[in-house]
XYZ file of C-alpha atoms in Angstrom:
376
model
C 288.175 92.332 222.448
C 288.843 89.049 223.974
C 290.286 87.246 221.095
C 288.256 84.169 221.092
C 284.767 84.404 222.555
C 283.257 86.035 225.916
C 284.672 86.335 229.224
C 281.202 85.225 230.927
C 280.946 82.506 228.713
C 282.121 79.558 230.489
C 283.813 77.863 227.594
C 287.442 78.549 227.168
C 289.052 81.816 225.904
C 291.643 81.159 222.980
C 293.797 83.037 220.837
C 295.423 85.527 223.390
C 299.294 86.365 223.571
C 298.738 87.482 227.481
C 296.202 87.447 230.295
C 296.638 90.248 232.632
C 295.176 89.717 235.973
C 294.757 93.176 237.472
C 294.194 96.862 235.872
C 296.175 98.926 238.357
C 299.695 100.822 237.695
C 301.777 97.598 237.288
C 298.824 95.482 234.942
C 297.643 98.418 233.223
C 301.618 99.408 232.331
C 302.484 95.440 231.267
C 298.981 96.220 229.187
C 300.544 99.320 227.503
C 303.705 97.822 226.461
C 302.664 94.026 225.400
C 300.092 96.194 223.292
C 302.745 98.250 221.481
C 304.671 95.032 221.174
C 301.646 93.649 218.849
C 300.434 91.250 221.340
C 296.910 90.329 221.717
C 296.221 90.738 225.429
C 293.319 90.742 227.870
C 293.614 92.798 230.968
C 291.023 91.416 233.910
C 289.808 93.806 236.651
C 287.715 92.633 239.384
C 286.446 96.445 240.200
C 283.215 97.406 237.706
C 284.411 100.981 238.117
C 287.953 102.685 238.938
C 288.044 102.888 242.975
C 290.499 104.774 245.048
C 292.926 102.321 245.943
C 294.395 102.202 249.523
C 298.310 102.831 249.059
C 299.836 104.370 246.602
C 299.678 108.082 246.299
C 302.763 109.026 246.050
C 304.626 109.069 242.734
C 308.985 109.155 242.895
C 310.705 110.727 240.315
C 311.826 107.578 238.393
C 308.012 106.282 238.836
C 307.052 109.884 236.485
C 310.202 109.212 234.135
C 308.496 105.536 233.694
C 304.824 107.339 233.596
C 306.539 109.486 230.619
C 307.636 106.686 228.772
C 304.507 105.244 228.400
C 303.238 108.353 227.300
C 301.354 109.769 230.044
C 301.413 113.455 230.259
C 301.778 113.772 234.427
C 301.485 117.471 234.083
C 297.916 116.588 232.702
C 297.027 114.540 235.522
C 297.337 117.742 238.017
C 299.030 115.948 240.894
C 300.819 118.374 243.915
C 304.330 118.651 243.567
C 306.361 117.048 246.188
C 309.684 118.512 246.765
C 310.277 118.038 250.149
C 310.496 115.108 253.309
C 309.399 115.828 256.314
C 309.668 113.478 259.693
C 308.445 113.846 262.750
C 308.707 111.605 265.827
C 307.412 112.754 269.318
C 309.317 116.304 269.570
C 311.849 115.740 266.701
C 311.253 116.743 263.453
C 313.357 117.184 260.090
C 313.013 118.474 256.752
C 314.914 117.707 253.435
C 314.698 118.848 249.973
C 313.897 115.261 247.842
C 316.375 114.554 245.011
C 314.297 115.596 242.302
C 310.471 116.677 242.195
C 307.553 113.672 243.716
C 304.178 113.898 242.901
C 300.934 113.163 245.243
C 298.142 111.375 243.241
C 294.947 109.706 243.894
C 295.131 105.869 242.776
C 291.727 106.712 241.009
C 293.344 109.114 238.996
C 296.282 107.169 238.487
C 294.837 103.783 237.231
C 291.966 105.576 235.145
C 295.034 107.219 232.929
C 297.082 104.319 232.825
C 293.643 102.114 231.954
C 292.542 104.494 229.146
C 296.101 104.084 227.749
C 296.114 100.117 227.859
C 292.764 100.290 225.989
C 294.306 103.244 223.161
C 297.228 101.311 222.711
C 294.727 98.203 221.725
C 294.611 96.169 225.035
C 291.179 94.197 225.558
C 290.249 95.658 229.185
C 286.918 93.268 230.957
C 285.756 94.825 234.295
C 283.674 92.833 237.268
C 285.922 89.625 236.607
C 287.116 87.974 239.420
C 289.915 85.262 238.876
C 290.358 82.750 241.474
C 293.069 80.409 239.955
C 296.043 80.226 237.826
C 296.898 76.369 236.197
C 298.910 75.149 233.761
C 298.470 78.668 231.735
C 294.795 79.092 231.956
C 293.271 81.958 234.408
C 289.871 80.792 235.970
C 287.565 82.809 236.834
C 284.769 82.948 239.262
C 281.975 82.992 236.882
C 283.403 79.815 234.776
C 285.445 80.911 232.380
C 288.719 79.646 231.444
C 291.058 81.824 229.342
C 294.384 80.189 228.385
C 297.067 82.455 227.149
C 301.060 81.091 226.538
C 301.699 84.431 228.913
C 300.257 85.164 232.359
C 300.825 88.729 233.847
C 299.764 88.374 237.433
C 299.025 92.251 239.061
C 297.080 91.577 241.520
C 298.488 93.944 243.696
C 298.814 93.308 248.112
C 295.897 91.311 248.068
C 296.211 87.664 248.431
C 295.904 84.905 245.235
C 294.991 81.879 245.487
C 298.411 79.310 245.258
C 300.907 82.208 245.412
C 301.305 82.878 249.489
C 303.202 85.736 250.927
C 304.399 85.258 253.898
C 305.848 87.933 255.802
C 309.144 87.245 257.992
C 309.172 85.666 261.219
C 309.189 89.073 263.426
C 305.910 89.836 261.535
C 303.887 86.863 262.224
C 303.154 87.180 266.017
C 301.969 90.865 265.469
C 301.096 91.278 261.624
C 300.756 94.823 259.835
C 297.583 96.047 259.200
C 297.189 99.343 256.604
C 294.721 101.853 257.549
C 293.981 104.884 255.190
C 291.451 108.233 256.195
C 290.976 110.978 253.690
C 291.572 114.403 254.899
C 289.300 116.963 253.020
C 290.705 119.766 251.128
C 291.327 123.137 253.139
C 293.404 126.254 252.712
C 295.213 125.516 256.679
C 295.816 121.984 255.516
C 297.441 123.173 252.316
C 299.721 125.388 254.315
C 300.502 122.870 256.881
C 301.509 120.457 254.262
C 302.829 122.632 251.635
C 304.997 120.376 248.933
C 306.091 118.170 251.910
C 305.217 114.136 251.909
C 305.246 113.887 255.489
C 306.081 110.480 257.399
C 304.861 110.631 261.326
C 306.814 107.946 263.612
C 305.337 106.620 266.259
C 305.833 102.841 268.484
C 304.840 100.102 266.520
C 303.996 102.044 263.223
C 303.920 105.082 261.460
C 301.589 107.258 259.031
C 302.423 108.782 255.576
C 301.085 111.820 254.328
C 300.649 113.591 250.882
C 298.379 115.927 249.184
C 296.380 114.984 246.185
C 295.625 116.740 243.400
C 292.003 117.804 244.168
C 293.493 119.433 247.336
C 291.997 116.738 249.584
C 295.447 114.503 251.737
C 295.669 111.001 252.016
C 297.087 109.640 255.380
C 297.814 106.028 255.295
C 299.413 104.174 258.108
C 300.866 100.787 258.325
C 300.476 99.831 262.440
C 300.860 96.301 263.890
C 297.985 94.673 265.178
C 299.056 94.801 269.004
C 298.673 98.514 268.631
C 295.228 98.734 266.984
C 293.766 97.477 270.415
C 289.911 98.750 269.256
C 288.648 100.672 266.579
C 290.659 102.071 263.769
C 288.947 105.514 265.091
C 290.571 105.224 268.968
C 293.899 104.429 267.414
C 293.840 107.404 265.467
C 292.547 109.522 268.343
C 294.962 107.907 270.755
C 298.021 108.499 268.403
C 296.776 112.126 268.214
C 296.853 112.495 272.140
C 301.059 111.620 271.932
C 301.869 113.070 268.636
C 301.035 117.094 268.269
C 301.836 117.428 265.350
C 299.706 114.512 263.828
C 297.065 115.856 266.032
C 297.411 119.528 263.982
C 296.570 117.421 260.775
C 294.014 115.245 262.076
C 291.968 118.065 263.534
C 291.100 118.535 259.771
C 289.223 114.932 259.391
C 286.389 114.170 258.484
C 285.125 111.482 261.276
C 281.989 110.189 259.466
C 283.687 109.008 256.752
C 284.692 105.390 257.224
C 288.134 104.239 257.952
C 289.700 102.188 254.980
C 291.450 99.310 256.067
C 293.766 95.884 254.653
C 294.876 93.539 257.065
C 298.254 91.201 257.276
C 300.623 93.244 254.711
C 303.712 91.349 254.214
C 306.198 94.763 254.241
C 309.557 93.489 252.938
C 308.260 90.030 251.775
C 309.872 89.099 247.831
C 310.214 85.864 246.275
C 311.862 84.892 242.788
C 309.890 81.885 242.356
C 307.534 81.157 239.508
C 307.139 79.211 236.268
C 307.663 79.350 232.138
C 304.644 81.641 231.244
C 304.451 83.297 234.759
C 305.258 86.563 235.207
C 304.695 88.282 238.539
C 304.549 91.930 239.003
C 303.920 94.509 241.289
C 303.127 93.634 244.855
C 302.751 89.907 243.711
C 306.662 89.863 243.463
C 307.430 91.942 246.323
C 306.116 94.404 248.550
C 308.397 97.286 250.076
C 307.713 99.111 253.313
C 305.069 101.881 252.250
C 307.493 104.352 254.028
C 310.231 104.156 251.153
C 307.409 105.856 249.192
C 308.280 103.370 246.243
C 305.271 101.053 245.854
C 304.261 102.517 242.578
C 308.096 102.671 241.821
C 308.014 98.822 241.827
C 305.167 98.552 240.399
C 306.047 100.300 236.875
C 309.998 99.232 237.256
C 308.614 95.573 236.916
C 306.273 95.861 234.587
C 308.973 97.476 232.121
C 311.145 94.589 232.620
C 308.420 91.943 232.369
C 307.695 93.358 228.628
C 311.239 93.554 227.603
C 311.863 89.836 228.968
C 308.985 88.609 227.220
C 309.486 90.421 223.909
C 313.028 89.367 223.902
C 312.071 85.315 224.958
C 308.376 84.499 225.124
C 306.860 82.805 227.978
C 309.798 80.793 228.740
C 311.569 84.170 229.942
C 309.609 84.288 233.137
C 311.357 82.635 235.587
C 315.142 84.139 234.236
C 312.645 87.914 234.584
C 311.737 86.792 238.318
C 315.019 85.841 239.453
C 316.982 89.098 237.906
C 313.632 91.690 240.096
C 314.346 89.991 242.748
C 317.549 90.925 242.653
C 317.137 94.237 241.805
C 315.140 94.411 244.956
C 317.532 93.126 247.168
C 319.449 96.364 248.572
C 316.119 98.877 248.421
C 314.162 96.124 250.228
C 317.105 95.750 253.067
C 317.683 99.725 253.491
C 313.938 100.105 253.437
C 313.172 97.456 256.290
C 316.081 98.671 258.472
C 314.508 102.529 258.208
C 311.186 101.196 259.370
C 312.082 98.912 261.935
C 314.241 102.235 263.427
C 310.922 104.454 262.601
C 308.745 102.010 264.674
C 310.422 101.772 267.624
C 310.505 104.097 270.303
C 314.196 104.102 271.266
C 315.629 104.904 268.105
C 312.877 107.165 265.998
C 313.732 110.352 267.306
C 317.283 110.109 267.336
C 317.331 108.891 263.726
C 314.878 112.297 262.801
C 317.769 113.847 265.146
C 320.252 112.441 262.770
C 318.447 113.770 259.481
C 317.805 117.120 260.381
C 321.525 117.504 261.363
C 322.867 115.759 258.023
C 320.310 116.267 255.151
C 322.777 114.331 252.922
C 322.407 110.978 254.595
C 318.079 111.556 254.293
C 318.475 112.160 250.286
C 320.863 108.975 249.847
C 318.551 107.033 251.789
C 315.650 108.059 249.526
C 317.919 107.581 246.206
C 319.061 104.222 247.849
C 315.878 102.565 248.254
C 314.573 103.755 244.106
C 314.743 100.230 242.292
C 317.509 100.295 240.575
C 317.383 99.909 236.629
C 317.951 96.761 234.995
């Protein structure tokens, strides 16, 4: 339902309490929540079909407490039980039991429960549309329409929209992050190589996170600068394998002919309060944390929440007092989080700080309680 006429159509959409630009966990949550509010909302997707998003497949504890409160049954979803850290840089290597219980998921699995429970809970959900502009409370999309809403949700996740930059900082610029992702196929030595361990290997300038998924299969994303990809995404991988044994154990599992997904410029650390009366930005479009912390999805759902409380407490006109108060909230996960990465990326201080967490366990489950947003 669209609430005034066809997305296609060209004409403009009326009669809409929210436009949600973007179906994935932080859209599709915003969807679930305006629609148990009563709202009449239209959640946009540019994907025809649910994909297997690059980052994101690994699920905290508060992320499945959120999951739970919108009524998602994560047992159902037959994720892998995380319970464990493990880190490895060059010969040092730690292990630490998490807080409480993780979960590895596929984003495919992920968004299609989330989705399904947008559309149950009475969300309009229109796939294949591709906005291109936000103004003066009217999303435009690329095939002419115009839908005007008092509320825009924007959920685009860590790719870029049109008149909201992200910059990253200064350090970043002259070498920029680029995300890589390869699926490792399911096998029984994999399983027992991985156990119920997220794994994070460091190496100079980058590092690679790994998880099972709940069809057995692992999903090893990296986030390397761009100095360091020198050619292929393939070489980089093989080279990184040639320093790092133990990456090399998991890697001899890959599947080469399958391609090599890949997002360039991520702006790790990169949050910004700014935005206007009707505007509410969520997700990666408020603030994206170093993939490391293992709290992307955390921020997504922790934001949506909010954005739905702000709104059903003050309209539209609650947006900017919403963006200012996450941004906040992502102050002290954001800093911890950057300082852990810049350590984990460089070569002088990686192994000494896996040194440091295998000796004291403690300071390892702080750090991962530390950099959880924190409720609000």
């Amino acid at each position: 339902p669209l609430g005034g006429g066809s997305c296609g159509c060209g004409e403009p959409v009326t009669g809409l309490d929210a436009t949600i630009v973007g179906a994935g966990p932080a859209g599709s949550a915003a969807a679930i929540g305006l629609a148990r509010a009563g709202a009449n909302i239209l959640l946009l997707e540019r994907s025809a079909t649910t994909g297997d998003a690059l980052c994101g497949g690994f699920l905290s504890w508060p992320s499945l407490a959120r999951l739970a409160m919108l009524g998602i049954d994560t047992e159902a979803l037959g994720g892998q039980t995380v319970r464990r850290l493990r880190l490895f840089a060059g010969s040092a290597r730690s292990e630490t039991t998490l807080p409480a219980a993780a979960m590895g998921m596929s984003r495919r699995r992920l968004d299609s429960a989330l989705q399904a429970a947008a559309v149950a809970a009475g969300a309009g959900l229109e796939r294949g549309v591709h906005a291109t502009g936000i103004d003066d409370g009217t999303v435009q999309t690329r095939d002419g329409a115009a839908l005007h809403a008092p509320s825009i949700f924007l959920a685009a996740g860590k790719h870029g929209f049109r008149g909201f930059p992200r910059e990253p900082a200064k350090w970043q610029r002259a070498d920029p992050v680029m995300g890589l992702r390869l699926r490792l196929p399911p096998h029984a030595a994999l399983d027992r190589l991985i156990g119920d361990a997220v794994e994070l290997h460091l190496f100079d300038h980058g590092y690679a996170g790994l998880v099972r998924q709940e069809d057995g299969s692992a999903n090893l994303c990296l986030a390397v600068h761009k100095s360091r990809l020198g050619g292929t995404p393939e070489a980089l991988l093989r080279h990184l394998a040639e320093d790092n044994p133990r990456l090399a154990e998991r890697l001899a599992f890959a599947d080469w002919s399958r391609p090599i997904d890949a997002i360039g410029h991520v702006p790790y650390g990169w949050r910004d309060g700014v935005t206007t009366p009707g505007l509410f930005r969520l997700g990666d479009q408020a603030g994206v944390i170093p993939s490391l912390a293992g709290e992307g999805m955390g921020i997504a759902l922790a934001s949506a929440e909010a954005a739905v409380t702000a709104w059903r407490h003050g309209g539209a006109n609650a947006a900017p007092d919403f963006q200012a108060r996450l941004t906040a909230r992502m102050a002290r996960p954001f800093a911890l989080a950057n300082l852990v990465w810049r350590m984990g990326e460089s070569r002088w201080s990686a192994a000494p700080m896996v040194r440091i967490a295998d000796f004291a366990p403690s300071i390892v489950r702080w750090t991962s309680q530390a950099t959880r947003l924190p409720g609000g």
